[in-house]
Amino acid sequence: MFKVDSITPEQFTELTRLAQELNSALQKSQVIQIILLRGAEISGSKGACLALFNEKEEAPEVHAHGISRGLTGHIAPLSMGPLRDTASREGFCRIDRLPAGVEDAFRTGFCFSLIHNGIMIGLLYFFDHEEGPCPENRMQVMQIIANYAATSAANAVLYEQRERKIRQLNILNEAAVSLASEPDMKSLFQKLADHALFLLRSEAALLILPAPESSQIEQTYISESPERHSIAIRPRISGIFSDMMTSQKVLNLQTKDLEAKTIDLPFSLPHVRSLLAVPIIHQQASIGILILINKVNGPFFDKEDEDLLITYGFQAALSIENARLHEHNKRLAITDGLTGLFNHREFQSRLQAEVRRSERYKRTFSLLMIDIDHFKTFNDRHGHPVGDKILQGVASTIRESIRDIDIPARYGGEEFVVILPETPYDPAQIVAERIRGKIFEKSYGKTLGNEDFLITVSIGISTFPGDAVSREELITKSDQALYFAKREGRNRIRRYDETLKAFIESKEEHIEDILKDAKVKVMRDLAAAVDAKNLFTRGHTDEVTHYAVALAKALKLSNTDIESIHLASILHDIGTVSIPDEILNKPGPLTDEERKIIQGHPHLAEMILQKAKHLESIIPAILYHHERYDGKGYPDGIKGEKIPLMARILSIVEAYQAMCSDRPYRQRRSKEDAVKELRENAGKQFDPELVKVFIEIIS
């Protein structure tokens, strides 16, 4: 080695500062940067390189400053060859020739061994552009820098290892807390994959869980980052992963191993260069496999990674079983014990949630109400045990006839319900017919021995929001449709809209009978039936009534007048009940003849309402609500304040509601456009003073 007796005061000062900088640095990257940059500067070198060895005798970790990429690439093989032996024996080695094929401005290099506690932990290189002998003074400086580097690099590696251990323990601890408190299986999958991804710093984490109740199906969950997840249900895999479930052995594969094996992965992933898989074991049984793909900070997974993932796998097993137990208990609380379908309470909860979702996203969904025909008689004749088997059979048929997203439930007794999300009337009717047909075709003879019999069902359908605006109302409408299906002979399907329409249109005296009932609810039901005739005015009456009453109150009308405008609003379109559907639902412009038919509905309403004495006071409002303030309206062309006040109110609110609704010939207009139209037609079509008050209300 060299004598340290020719160090200048300036060099001594710089070396002291270097020692202080290294002592104050903890992070490995920071220590390496100081060694290379400050080492090259103090030693007067043009470039420096650090090669750190590891315990596994793998290629060293190489860091460089001021040298080309070509030369840097040769440092690792240089450090593993004879040069390493020379540096280990002599303490340093001079390099007078660069490796073949390396084009670089450097002509001379010096390599110093980094010895810590008697073990060589790396090599420190300094490179120069000049050839020739190196001054003794400079060699002494480089040797001192190498000594400092050995101690600092060793401490930095130990610090990094300690920090990694602490980090891993923290992740394991956080994972244990997070996983133990997660009862939802899908969320648990995500957390399991994410924690594994973070724990071993991999490109992807894969979780495979065979379904407990099936030997053919498995759930597969993958995480490529906290933001990228995928989940799939697929046939259970075979091959090496299937063998793992039996052998419970760890699988650690590198590129050469992967090339020799067929790896059945359920997702398209980046090129797989390393793979670590451990079985998830609970009570000595394999319940799944956890797979990590492509280690980020290394070429492949090592024994330390295996041990860490095995430890994590035990946590995963406990969490999965806890979540499964929670799901089982939760399922017991929300399902009917006999049929396995959702129970009544869960149905009500799911229905309310679907109402909220459909309101928020402006979607349509349908509700089927299914009743087993003559079930009480059958139960009394054959006994409850046989009846229970029939209930189970019908429930099974319902379940196999619907989608996974549909929600079947036992409503009570022999009644079942099915919520059909994102499903309007026509598709709902197809589903209902599938259920009815399958049940009709079933033969339950084996259930009763030699006696063969048919089980049939009746089904009522209603939709949200076309038929109802609340959970309770939707159930009522489906129940009413079911009532008509049973009344008309059973073993059939009835839609609520068609049922009401058929009831009202079959005989005019039906309307007269309804109008004799003074209850507002009855009037509302009648109005709903009228609205149901027109695909584009369902809900029209409720909105018109709301605005009309609000305007009447703003005008400070008497309670009697407010009640009258309330009834008039509900029944203002009663005359359209006799207008053919083809005209009401025509998507294009009306002919002159069709327009005449439409404009005749106020007189039709007058004729209907005259038969109900208690409604005579509201006839003028309904008869004249299509008159215009300038006298150009219909049916009689009266104008100004000769038009009854209630009719003028109805004229404004109905026009506003129509503008803000979809029609066969146009889309709905914005509130601003509708208000602008009201202002422009004030004094022409509408009473100008009433328009002012109404705009204030809706603003």
XYZ file of C-alpha atoms in Angstrom:
699
model
C 0.000 0.000 0.000
C 0.961 3.632 -0.090
C 2.405 5.908 2.542
C 0.246 8.840 3.416
C 3.018 11.345 3.939
C 2.855 13.490 0.846
C -0.753 14.682 1.180
C -0.920 18.432 0.769
C -2.918 20.581 3.223
C -5.429 21.332 0.476
C -5.898 17.624 -0.268
C -6.183 16.879 3.441
C -8.933 19.509 3.739
C -10.827 18.064 0.755
C -10.498 14.521 2.070
C -11.775 15.658 5.470
C -14.790 17.266 3.804
C -15.360 14.066 1.811
C -15.362 12.033 5.025
C -17.855 14.449 6.597
C -20.141 14.306 3.554
C -20.070 10.514 3.524
C -20.720 10.315 7.264
C -23.774 12.553 6.925
C -25.243 10.536 4.026
C -27.494 7.559 4.762
C -29.170 6.688 1.486
C -27.192 4.342 -0.724
C -27.804 6.400 -3.861
C -26.574 9.536 -2.095
C -23.412 7.790 -0.822
C -22.625 6.445 -4.309
C -23.082 9.870 -5.880
C -20.675 11.458 -3.354
C -18.063 8.715 -3.872
C -18.116 9.095 -7.658
C -18.464 12.866 -8.089
C -16.343 14.062 -5.171
C -13.907 11.146 -5.529
C -13.205 12.000 -9.177
C -12.914 15.691 -8.332
C -10.504 15.276 -5.379
C -8.360 12.651 -7.140
C -8.127 14.696 -10.314
C -9.719 11.921 -12.380
C -11.908 12.469 -15.452
C -14.230 9.578 -14.676
C -15.072 7.163 -11.894
C -16.963 3.901 -11.551
C -18.149 1.838 -8.569
C -18.890 -1.899 -8.733
C -20.597 -3.332 -5.622
C -20.621 -7.093 -5.072
C -23.424 -9.060 -3.439
C -23.517 -12.181 -1.318
C -24.921 -14.301 -4.146
C -21.851 -13.946 -6.377
C -24.029 -12.420 -9.081
C -22.909 -9.703 -11.490
C -22.004 -6.592 -9.489
C -24.167 -3.509 -9.227
C -22.396 -0.852 -11.365
C -22.600 2.954 -11.038
C -20.572 5.407 -13.135
C -19.752 9.091 -13.526
C -18.078 10.709 -16.509
C -17.507 7.561 -18.586
C -19.222 6.250 -21.704
C -22.012 3.712 -21.705
C -19.810 1.325 -23.668
C -17.111 1.322 -21.001
C -19.695 1.144 -18.199
C -21.113 -2.005 -19.765
C -17.708 -3.710 -19.499
C -17.162 -2.883 -15.827
C -19.278 -5.803 -14.567
C -17.380 -8.532 -16.490
C -14.052 -6.798 -15.710
C -14.886 -6.875 -12.012
C -15.639 -10.592 -12.082
C -12.396 -11.610 -13.866
C -8.667 -11.699 -13.066
C -8.668 -7.982 -12.292
C -10.748 -8.706 -9.199
C -8.217 -11.241 -7.972
C -5.315 -8.832 -8.522
C -7.074 -5.989 -6.727
C -7.964 -8.314 -3.875
C -4.367 -9.473 -3.525
C -2.532 -6.184 -4.117
C -5.157 -3.693 -2.964
C -5.195 -1.982 -6.352
C -4.618 -2.649 -10.032
C -3.564 -0.400 -12.916
C -5.494 -0.677 -16.201
C -3.417 0.288 -19.245
C -5.672 -1.243 -21.886
C -9.426 -0.867 -22.259
C -11.487 -3.927 -23.215
C -11.595 -4.751 -26.930
C -14.325 -2.943 -28.837
C -14.628 -0.077 -26.344
C -14.041 3.306 -27.949
C -13.285 5.848 -25.253
C -10.991 8.835 -24.652
C -9.617 7.209 -21.489
C -6.156 5.733 -21.710
C -5.399 4.808 -18.113
C -7.448 3.375 -15.252
C -6.864 2.494 -11.619
C -8.903 -0.089 -9.737
C -8.953 -0.173 -5.924
C -10.459 -2.930 -3.813
C -13.068 -1.933 -1.239
C -12.441 -4.004 1.892
C -14.814 -3.956 4.871
C -14.369 -6.267 7.872
C -11.953 -8.360 5.843
C -14.393 -8.881 2.971
C -14.083 -7.284 -0.467
C -17.427 -5.611 -1.089
C -16.566 -3.906 -4.370
C -14.131 -2.128 -6.679
C -13.610 1.606 -7.202
C -12.289 2.717 -10.607
C -10.684 6.033 -11.601
C -9.998 6.841 -15.284
C -7.687 9.377 -17.016
C -7.137 10.600 -20.544
C -3.320 10.662 -20.177
C -0.949 7.738 -20.237
C 2.209 7.409 -18.172
C 3.105 6.980 -14.512
C 0.800 8.258 -11.753
C 2.304 10.513 -9.050
C 2.676 8.884 -5.621
C 0.727 11.730 -4.075
C -2.280 11.064 -6.307
C -2.182 7.324 -5.674
C -2.307 8.050 -1.940
C -5.366 10.277 -2.400
C -7.184 7.626 -4.476
C -6.378 4.947 -1.881
C -7.776 7.100 0.941
C -10.919 7.750 -1.105
C -11.265 3.985 -1.654
C -10.935 3.365 2.092
C -13.628 5.938 2.814
C -15.781 4.442 0.055
C -15.500 0.921 1.487
C -16.777 1.932 4.913
C -19.474 4.273 3.602
C -20.727 1.853 0.922
C -20.891 -1.013 3.431
C -22.814 1.152 5.885
C -25.135 2.348 3.107
C -25.860 -1.244 2.047
C -26.596 -2.196 5.659
C -28.820 0.864 6.028
C -30.640 -0.040 2.805
C -31.154 -3.615 3.996
C -32.414 -2.399 7.368
C -34.769 0.068 5.710
C -36.004 -2.656 3.364
C -36.686 -4.965 6.298
C -38.492 -2.193 8.172
C -40.453 -1.347 5.037
C -41.394 -4.984 4.500
C -42.447 -5.392 8.131
C -44.497 -2.198 7.909
C -46.152 -3.395 4.717
C -46.879 -6.784 6.290
C -48.296 -5.083 9.374
C -50.384 -2.636 7.347
C -51.514 -5.475 5.115
C -52.548 -7.558 8.124
C -54.650 -4.694 9.508
C -56.097 -3.790 6.121
C -56.897 -7.362 5.102
C -58.367 -8.346 8.467
C -60.865 -5.488 8.280
C -61.991 -6.188 4.696
C -65.126 -8.374 4.561
C -65.905 -7.814 0.881
C -64.319 -10.525 -1.245
C -63.787 -8.444 -4.388
C -62.207 -5.589 -2.428
C -60.088 -8.144 -0.589
C -58.798 -9.501 -3.907
C -57.719 -6.009 -4.882
C -55.967 -5.385 -1.576
C -54.238 -8.780 -1.592
C -52.823 -8.182 -5.067
C -51.877 -4.551 -4.395
C -50.064 -5.307 -1.127
C -48.140 -8.169 -2.772
C -47.223 -5.918 -5.693
C -45.881 -3.274 -3.325
C -44.215 -5.723 -0.944
C -41.928 -7.348 -3.516
C -41.871 -4.527 -6.098
C -43.121 -6.531 -9.066
C -44.705 -5.608 -12.385
C -47.831 -7.687 -11.801
C -49.503 -9.686 -9.054
C -51.897 -12.524 -9.822
C -54.309 -14.167 -7.389
C -56.009 -17.451 -8.304
C -58.800 -18.738 -6.051
C -60.740 -21.881 -6.993
C -64.381 -21.464 -6.017
C -65.041 -23.571 -2.888
C -68.301 -24.950 -4.231
C -66.934 -25.935 -7.634
C -63.974 -27.947 -8.801
C -64.245 -26.496 -12.298
C -64.391 -22.737 -11.718
C -61.894 -20.259 -10.342
C -61.705 -16.528 -9.769
C -58.600 -14.801 -11.063
C -57.593 -11.317 -9.990
C -54.639 -9.339 -11.342
C -53.067 -6.039 -10.349
C -50.496 -4.289 -12.529
C -50.593 -1.096 -10.448
C -52.910 0.430 -7.827
C -54.860 1.927 -10.764
C -55.001 -1.130 -13.059
C -56.977 -4.189 -12.024
C -58.751 -7.005 -13.811
C -60.917 -9.825 -12.564
C -62.203 -12.904 -14.362
C -64.109 -16.106 -13.734
C -62.807 -18.959 -15.883
C -62.386 -22.728 -16.003
C -59.845 -23.913 -13.467
C -56.311 -24.020 -14.879
C -54.214 -27.136 -15.154
C -50.478 -27.689 -15.518
C -47.848 -26.402 -13.111
C -50.234 -24.233 -11.087
C -52.620 -27.133 -10.655
C -49.692 -29.247 -9.452
C -48.820 -26.508 -6.955
C -52.255 -26.792 -5.370
C -51.462 -30.448 -4.642
C -47.758 -30.292 -3.807
C -47.945 -26.956 -1.922
C -44.431 -26.172 -3.154
C -43.063 -22.736 -4.036
C -42.461 -22.079 -7.735
C -39.574 -19.712 -8.592
C -38.860 -19.513 -12.328
C -36.351 -17.480 -14.322
C -36.177 -16.896 -18.061
C -34.486 -20.217 -18.858
C -37.042 -22.101 -16.728
C -39.954 -20.237 -18.274
C -38.805 -21.094 -21.798
C -38.946 -24.788 -20.932
C -42.484 -24.659 -19.458
C -45.938 -23.705 -20.681
C -47.347 -21.089 -18.336
C -51.140 -20.746 -18.480
C -51.821 -17.148 -17.454
C -55.364 -15.771 -17.745
C -54.374 -12.267 -18.841
C -52.157 -10.748 -21.493
C -49.081 -9.580 -19.600
C -45.699 -8.069 -20.470
C -42.917 -10.495 -21.355
C -42.514 -12.774 -18.338
C -38.829 -12.949 -17.372
C -39.241 -14.042 -13.744
C -42.104 -15.581 -11.797
C -42.611 -16.406 -8.125
C -45.682 -18.372 -7.021
C -46.620 -19.573 -3.541
C -49.632 -21.653 -2.470
C -52.123 -19.995 -0.133
C -52.639 -22.566 2.616
C -55.369 -22.669 5.257
C -55.643 -25.543 7.719
C -53.169 -27.581 5.651
C -55.304 -27.248 2.502
C -54.445 -25.159 -0.569
C -57.141 -22.565 -1.178
C -55.368 -20.542 -3.861
C -52.136 -19.362 -5.464
C -50.403 -15.982 -5.260
C -48.154 -15.193 -8.233
C -45.717 -12.309 -8.720
C -44.351 -11.530 -12.163
C -41.131 -9.690 -13.114
C -39.196 -8.283 -10.173
C -38.629 -4.568 -10.761
C -35.329 -4.073 -8.903
C -33.598 -7.299 -9.872
C -33.327 -9.965 -12.578
C -35.234 -12.586 -10.596
C -36.769 -13.412 -7.225
C -34.452 -14.769 -4.506
C -34.836 -16.887 -1.358
C -35.559 -13.803 0.738
C -38.425 -12.963 -1.619
C -39.758 -16.514 -1.311
C -39.759 -16.382 2.481
C -41.429 -12.986 2.469
C -44.176 -14.083 0.064
C -44.793 -17.288 2.045
C -45.287 -15.192 5.197
C -47.644 -12.914 3.292
C -49.472 -15.978 1.966
C -50.393 -17.030 5.517
C -51.918 -13.586 6.101
C -53.762 -13.875 2.797
C -55.199 -17.282 3.747
C -56.631 -16.003 7.031
C -58.106 -12.943 5.332
C -59.716 -14.980 2.553
C -61.320 -17.410 4.984
C -62.559 -14.535 7.168
C -64.089 -12.846 4.129
C -65.699 -16.098 2.997
C -67.161 -16.643 6.456
C -68.477 -13.078 6.463
C -70.017 -13.557 3.009
C -71.606 -16.825 4.116
C -73.161 -15.189 7.187
C -74.225 -12.204 5.134
C -75.805 -14.516 2.571
C -77.753 -16.284 5.306
C -79.096 -12.927 6.502
C -80.323 -11.825 3.078
C -81.531 -15.064 1.502
C -84.617 -17.179 1.906
C -83.722 -20.407 3.675
C -85.955 -22.599 1.509
C -85.290 -21.322 -2.018
C -81.880 -19.652 -1.725
C -83.251 -16.511 -3.395
C -83.054 -13.109 -1.732
C -85.564 -12.692 1.081
C -88.285 -10.042 1.293
C -86.221 -7.560 3.290
C -83.260 -7.765 0.922
C -85.589 -7.411 -2.059
C -86.978 -4.169 -0.646
C -83.447 -2.876 -0.092
C -82.282 -3.857 -3.594
C -85.390 -2.375 -5.173
C -84.875 0.946 -3.388
C -81.245 0.981 -4.539
C -82.309 0.296 -8.128
C -84.851 3.126 -7.960
C -82.130 5.531 -6.804
C -79.700 4.329 -9.469
C -82.268 4.619 -12.235
C -83.269 8.098 -11.083
C -79.657 9.228 -11.042
C -78.715 7.849 -14.454
C -82.138 8.261 -16.114
C -82.517 4.520 -16.723
C -85.504 2.216 -17.052
C -85.911 -1.048 -15.173
C -88.739 -3.540 -14.775
C -90.224 -5.544 -11.933
C -91.793 -8.991 -12.391
C -94.216 -10.287 -9.789
C -94.722 -14.056 -10.115
C -97.395 -16.114 -8.362
C -97.831 -19.904 -8.475
C -101.388 -20.606 -9.615
C -103.694 -22.504 -7.212
C -100.766 -23.176 -4.877
C -102.843 -23.131 -1.688
C -105.167 -25.814 -3.035
C -102.207 -27.861 -4.182
C -100.467 -27.474 -0.815
C -103.565 -28.563 1.080
C -103.948 -31.620 -1.134
C -100.347 -32.848 -1.247
C -98.840 -31.456 1.945
C -96.228 -28.850 2.760
C -93.106 -31.011 2.152
C -94.136 -31.499 -1.479
C -95.135 -27.851 -1.697
C -91.677 -26.853 -0.491
C -90.107 -28.887 -3.290
C -92.310 -27.095 -5.800
C -91.221 -23.718 -4.399
C -87.587 -24.789 -4.719
C -88.145 -25.987 -8.278
C -89.849 -22.757 -9.340
C -87.076 -20.712 -7.693
C -84.456 -22.743 -9.560
C -86.269 -22.208 -12.868
C -86.473 -18.462 -12.242
C -82.760 -18.307 -11.462
C -81.744 -20.200 -14.605
C -83.982 -18.015 -16.787
C -82.443 -14.633 -15.916
C -79.110 -12.798 -16.173
C -76.480 -12.594 -13.463
C -77.295 -8.904 -12.911
C -81.002 -9.583 -12.383
C -82.249 -9.826 -8.803
C -84.653 -12.682 -7.943
C -86.328 -12.876 -4.530
C -89.037 -14.719 -2.670
C -91.656 -12.091 -1.931
C -93.658 -14.266 0.427
C -95.592 -17.538 0.373
C -95.864 -18.638 -3.250
C -94.988 -15.205 -4.671
C -91.643 -14.346 -6.253
C -90.254 -11.103 -7.673
C -87.461 -10.325 -10.133
C -85.815 -6.918 -10.579
C -84.574 -6.497 -14.162
C -82.056 -3.603 -14.309
C -81.745 -1.622 -17.556
C -84.795 -3.429 -18.954
C -87.881 -1.737 -20.466
C -91.218 -3.444 -21.076
C -90.566 -5.489 -24.227
C -87.370 -7.256 -23.062
C -88.980 -7.736 -19.637
C -91.920 -9.454 -21.295
C -89.516 -11.817 -23.091
C -87.901 -12.749 -19.765
C -91.316 -13.230 -18.157
C -92.445 -15.472 -21.000
C -89.256 -17.521 -20.690
C -89.957 -18.087 -16.993
C -93.641 -18.868 -17.540
C -92.918 -21.236 -20.433
C -90.188 -23.179 -18.630
C -92.317 -23.655 -15.528
C -95.285 -24.737 -17.657
C -93.119 -27.321 -19.424
C -91.684 -28.767 -16.197
C -93.021 -32.119 -15.104
C -93.079 -32.560 -11.341
C -94.333 -36.147 -11.495
C -91.197 -37.480 -9.816
C -91.907 -35.258 -6.853
C -95.266 -36.952 -6.215
C -94.359 -40.472 -7.237
C -96.499 -41.574 -10.167
C -98.802 -38.595 -10.147
C -97.953 -36.153 -12.902
C -99.193 -32.598 -12.719
C -98.558 -29.168 -14.171
C -97.440 -26.147 -12.226
C -98.208 -22.784 -13.838
C -97.508 -19.205 -12.856
C -99.082 -15.828 -13.534
C -96.795 -12.809 -13.952
C -97.385 -9.069 -13.662
C -94.917 -6.516 -15.064
C -94.407 -2.828 -14.342
C -91.556 -0.481 -15.221
C -89.779 2.421 -13.593
C -90.229 5.319 -14.200
C -92.937 4.754 -16.806
C -95.443 3.221 -14.381
C -94.204 4.408 -11.002
C -91.864 6.890 -9.337
C -91.323 5.068 -6.056
C -90.534 1.592 -4.787
C -93.944 1.150 -3.182
C -95.817 2.325 -6.255
C -93.864 0.006 -8.535
C -94.697 -3.003 -6.362
C -98.362 -1.981 -6.365
C -98.407 -1.658 -10.159
C -96.810 -5.081 -10.657
C -99.277 -6.554 -8.187
C -102.193 -4.979 -10.060
C -100.894 -6.369 -13.354
C -100.566 -9.789 -11.688
C -104.175 -9.482 -10.509
C -105.362 -8.999 -14.095
C -103.250 -11.958 -15.277
C -104.968 -14.173 -12.704
C -108.409 -12.695 -13.341
C -108.083 -13.411 -17.057
C -107.422 -17.122 -16.580
C -103.941 -17.571 -15.011
C -100.823 -19.021 -16.676
C -100.292 -15.731 -18.485
C -98.428 -12.413 -18.374
C -99.883 -8.931 -18.090
C -98.182 -5.549 -18.345
C -99.449 -2.763 -16.157
C -99.732 -0.202 -18.968
C -101.671 -2.503 -21.269
C -103.899 -3.678 -18.445
C -105.073 -0.193 -17.561
C -105.455 0.811 -21.155
C -107.510 -2.273 -21.931
C -109.654 -1.701 -18.847
C -110.394 1.915 -19.698
C -110.871 1.496 -23.442
C -112.996 -1.639 -23.238
C -116.095 0.221 -22.027
C -116.806 3.912 -21.593
C -118.808 3.238 -18.429
C -115.582 2.187 -16.712
C -114.460 5.810 -16.844
C -117.839 6.985 -15.622
C -117.651 4.549 -12.707
C -114.202 5.812 -11.780
C -115.278 9.453 -11.983
C -118.087 8.804 -9.511
C -115.389 8.254 -6.865
C -114.460 11.655 -5.458
C -111.094 10.498 -4.084
C -108.092 12.326 -5.544
C -106.068 9.082 -5.580
C -108.644 7.486 -7.864
C -108.443 10.513 -10.163
C -104.663 10.210 -10.196
C -104.899 6.527 -11.156
C -107.219 7.447 -13.993
C -104.839 10.185 -15.152
C -101.952 7.716 -15.027
C -103.963 5.378 -17.228
C -104.515 8.194 -19.717
C -100.812 9.105 -19.648
C -99.938 5.460 -20.246
C -101.627 5.597 -23.651
C -99.026 8.042 -24.922
C -95.398 6.897 -24.914
C -94.219 10.499 -24.708
C -96.495 11.883 -21.963
C -96.047 9.402 -19.126
C -95.647 11.483 -15.986
C -97.006 14.528 -17.814
C -100.041 14.884 -15.551
C -98.074 14.845 -12.301
C -95.771 17.626 -13.484
C -98.607 19.758 -14.859
C -100.468 19.358 -11.558
C -97.395 20.368 -9.570
C -96.831 23.561 -11.578
C -100.533 24.476 -11.721
C -100.998 24.218 -7.944
C -97.793 26.191 -7.364
C -99.001 28.983 -9.674
C -102.450 29.012 -8.059
C -100.871 29.406 -4.621
C -98.612 32.192 -5.886
C -101.728 34.006 -7.157
C -103.187 33.627 -3.635
C -106.324 31.864 -4.871
C -108.723 30.448 -2.316
C -108.326 26.917 -1.014
C -111.445 25.939 -2.951
C -109.976 27.282 -6.202
C -106.636 25.619 -5.507
C -108.417 22.293 -5.017
C -110.317 22.864 -8.264
C -107.142 23.615 -10.239
C -105.652 20.503 -8.638
C -108.463 18.299 -9.983
C -108.544 20.103 -13.327
C -104.821 19.500 -13.780
C -105.202 15.809 -12.998
C -108.036 15.379 -15.514
C -107.078 17.961 -18.150
C -106.208 15.300 -20.783
C -109.076 12.908 -20.015
C -110.465 13.545 -23.508
C -107.467 11.867 -25.170
C -108.663 8.482 -23.888
C -110.755 8.095 -27.049
C -107.981 9.148 -29.453
C -106.279 6.221 -31.246
C -102.776 5.301 -30.082
C -101.404 5.627 -33.608
C -102.173 9.347 -33.568
C -100.979 10.003 -30.006
C -97.685 8.193 -30.619
C -97.088 9.276 -34.214
C -93.384 10.185 -34.561
C -93.870 12.616 -37.462
C -96.113 15.609 -38.257
C -99.894 15.157 -38.015
C -102.196 15.419 -41.014
C -104.984 18.006 -40.993
C -107.492 15.276 -40.185
C -105.357 13.959 -37.314
C -104.903 17.474 -35.967
C -108.694 17.923 -35.948
C -109.045 14.728 -33.934
C -106.458 15.916 -31.405
C -108.084 19.352 -31.114
C -111.403 17.695 -30.367
C -110.214 16.247 -27.061
C -111.398 19.225 -24.894
C -115.009 18.639 -26.022
C -114.601 14.899 -25.449
C -113.437 15.708 -21.922
C -116.498 17.939 -21.411
C -118.809 15.109 -22.477
C -117.132 12.656 -20.072
C -116.992 15.005 -17.079
C -120.606 16.199 -17.400
C -121.649 12.778 -16.112
C -119.940 13.445 -12.760
C -121.849 16.221 -10.959
C -119.053 16.927 -8.444
C -116.667 17.747 -11.316
C -118.832 20.277 -13.169
C -116.923 23.249 -11.702
C -113.657 22.227 -13.368
C -115.081 21.633 -16.860
C -114.387 25.238 -18.113
C -110.720 24.954 -17.119
C -110.336 21.713 -19.075
C -112.509 22.777 -22.013
C -110.595 26.034 -22.645
C -107.011 25.232 -21.636
C -105.971 25.219 -25.324
C -107.401 28.683 -25.999
C -104.888 31.462 -26.759
C -104.782 34.902 -25.136
C -104.948 36.493 -28.622
C -108.051 34.450 -29.571
C -106.356 32.105 -32.041
C -106.736 28.951 -29.967
C -109.330 26.182 -29.815
C -112.051 24.961 -29.388
C -114.028 28.287 -29.428
C -111.446 30.993 -30.181
C -112.201 33.111 -27.099
C -109.489 35.510 -25.938
C -108.079 37.606 -23.123
C -109.700 37.432 -19.723
C -112.783 35.832 -21.237
C -110.757 32.641 -20.992
C -111.343 31.240 -17.469
C -108.438 31.901 -15.086
C -107.905 28.208 -14.403
C -107.728 27.511 -18.145
C -105.120 30.274 -18.555
C -103.085 28.706 -15.737
C -103.291 25.253 -17.338
C -102.319 26.697 -20.727
C -99.021 28.074 -19.367
C -97.978 25.131 -17.207
C -98.863 22.501 -19.811
C -96.941 24.355 -22.519
C -93.912 24.695 -20.242
C -94.000 21.007 -19.272
C -94.343 19.983 -22.929
C -91.367 22.122 -23.963
C -89.229 20.526 -21.236
C -90.176 16.965 -22.282
C -89.254 14.722 -25.201
C -91.801 14.490 -27.980
C -92.014 12.210 -31.054
C -90.945 15.076 -33.334
C -88.275 16.769 -31.157
C -86.080 16.452 -28.109
C -86.762 18.307 -24.871
C -85.713 21.945 -24.657
C -83.683 23.511 -21.881
C -85.355 25.420 -19.055
C -83.831 28.646 -20.368
C -85.272 28.070 -23.871
C -88.692 27.255 -22.431
C -88.716 30.437 -20.313
C -87.652 32.468 -23.352
C -90.550 30.967 -25.342
C -93.020 31.870 -22.577
C -91.785 35.485 -22.538
C -91.962 35.790 -26.335
C -95.552 34.492 -26.367
C -96.789 36.484 -23.373
C -99.779 38.491 -24.614
C -100.092 36.249 -27.670
C -100.582 32.669 -26.541
C -100.423 33.260 -22.787
C -101.749 35.678 -20.180
C -98.751 38.065 -19.741
C -99.319 38.661 -16.018
C -99.551 34.966 -15.273
C -96.368 34.348 -17.283
C -94.461 36.803 -15.063
C -95.622 35.072 -11.894
C -94.899 31.600 -13.256
C -91.362 32.519 -14.345
C -90.680 33.853 -10.857
C -91.832 30.530 -9.394
C -89.656 28.298 -11.566
C -86.665 30.599 -11.254
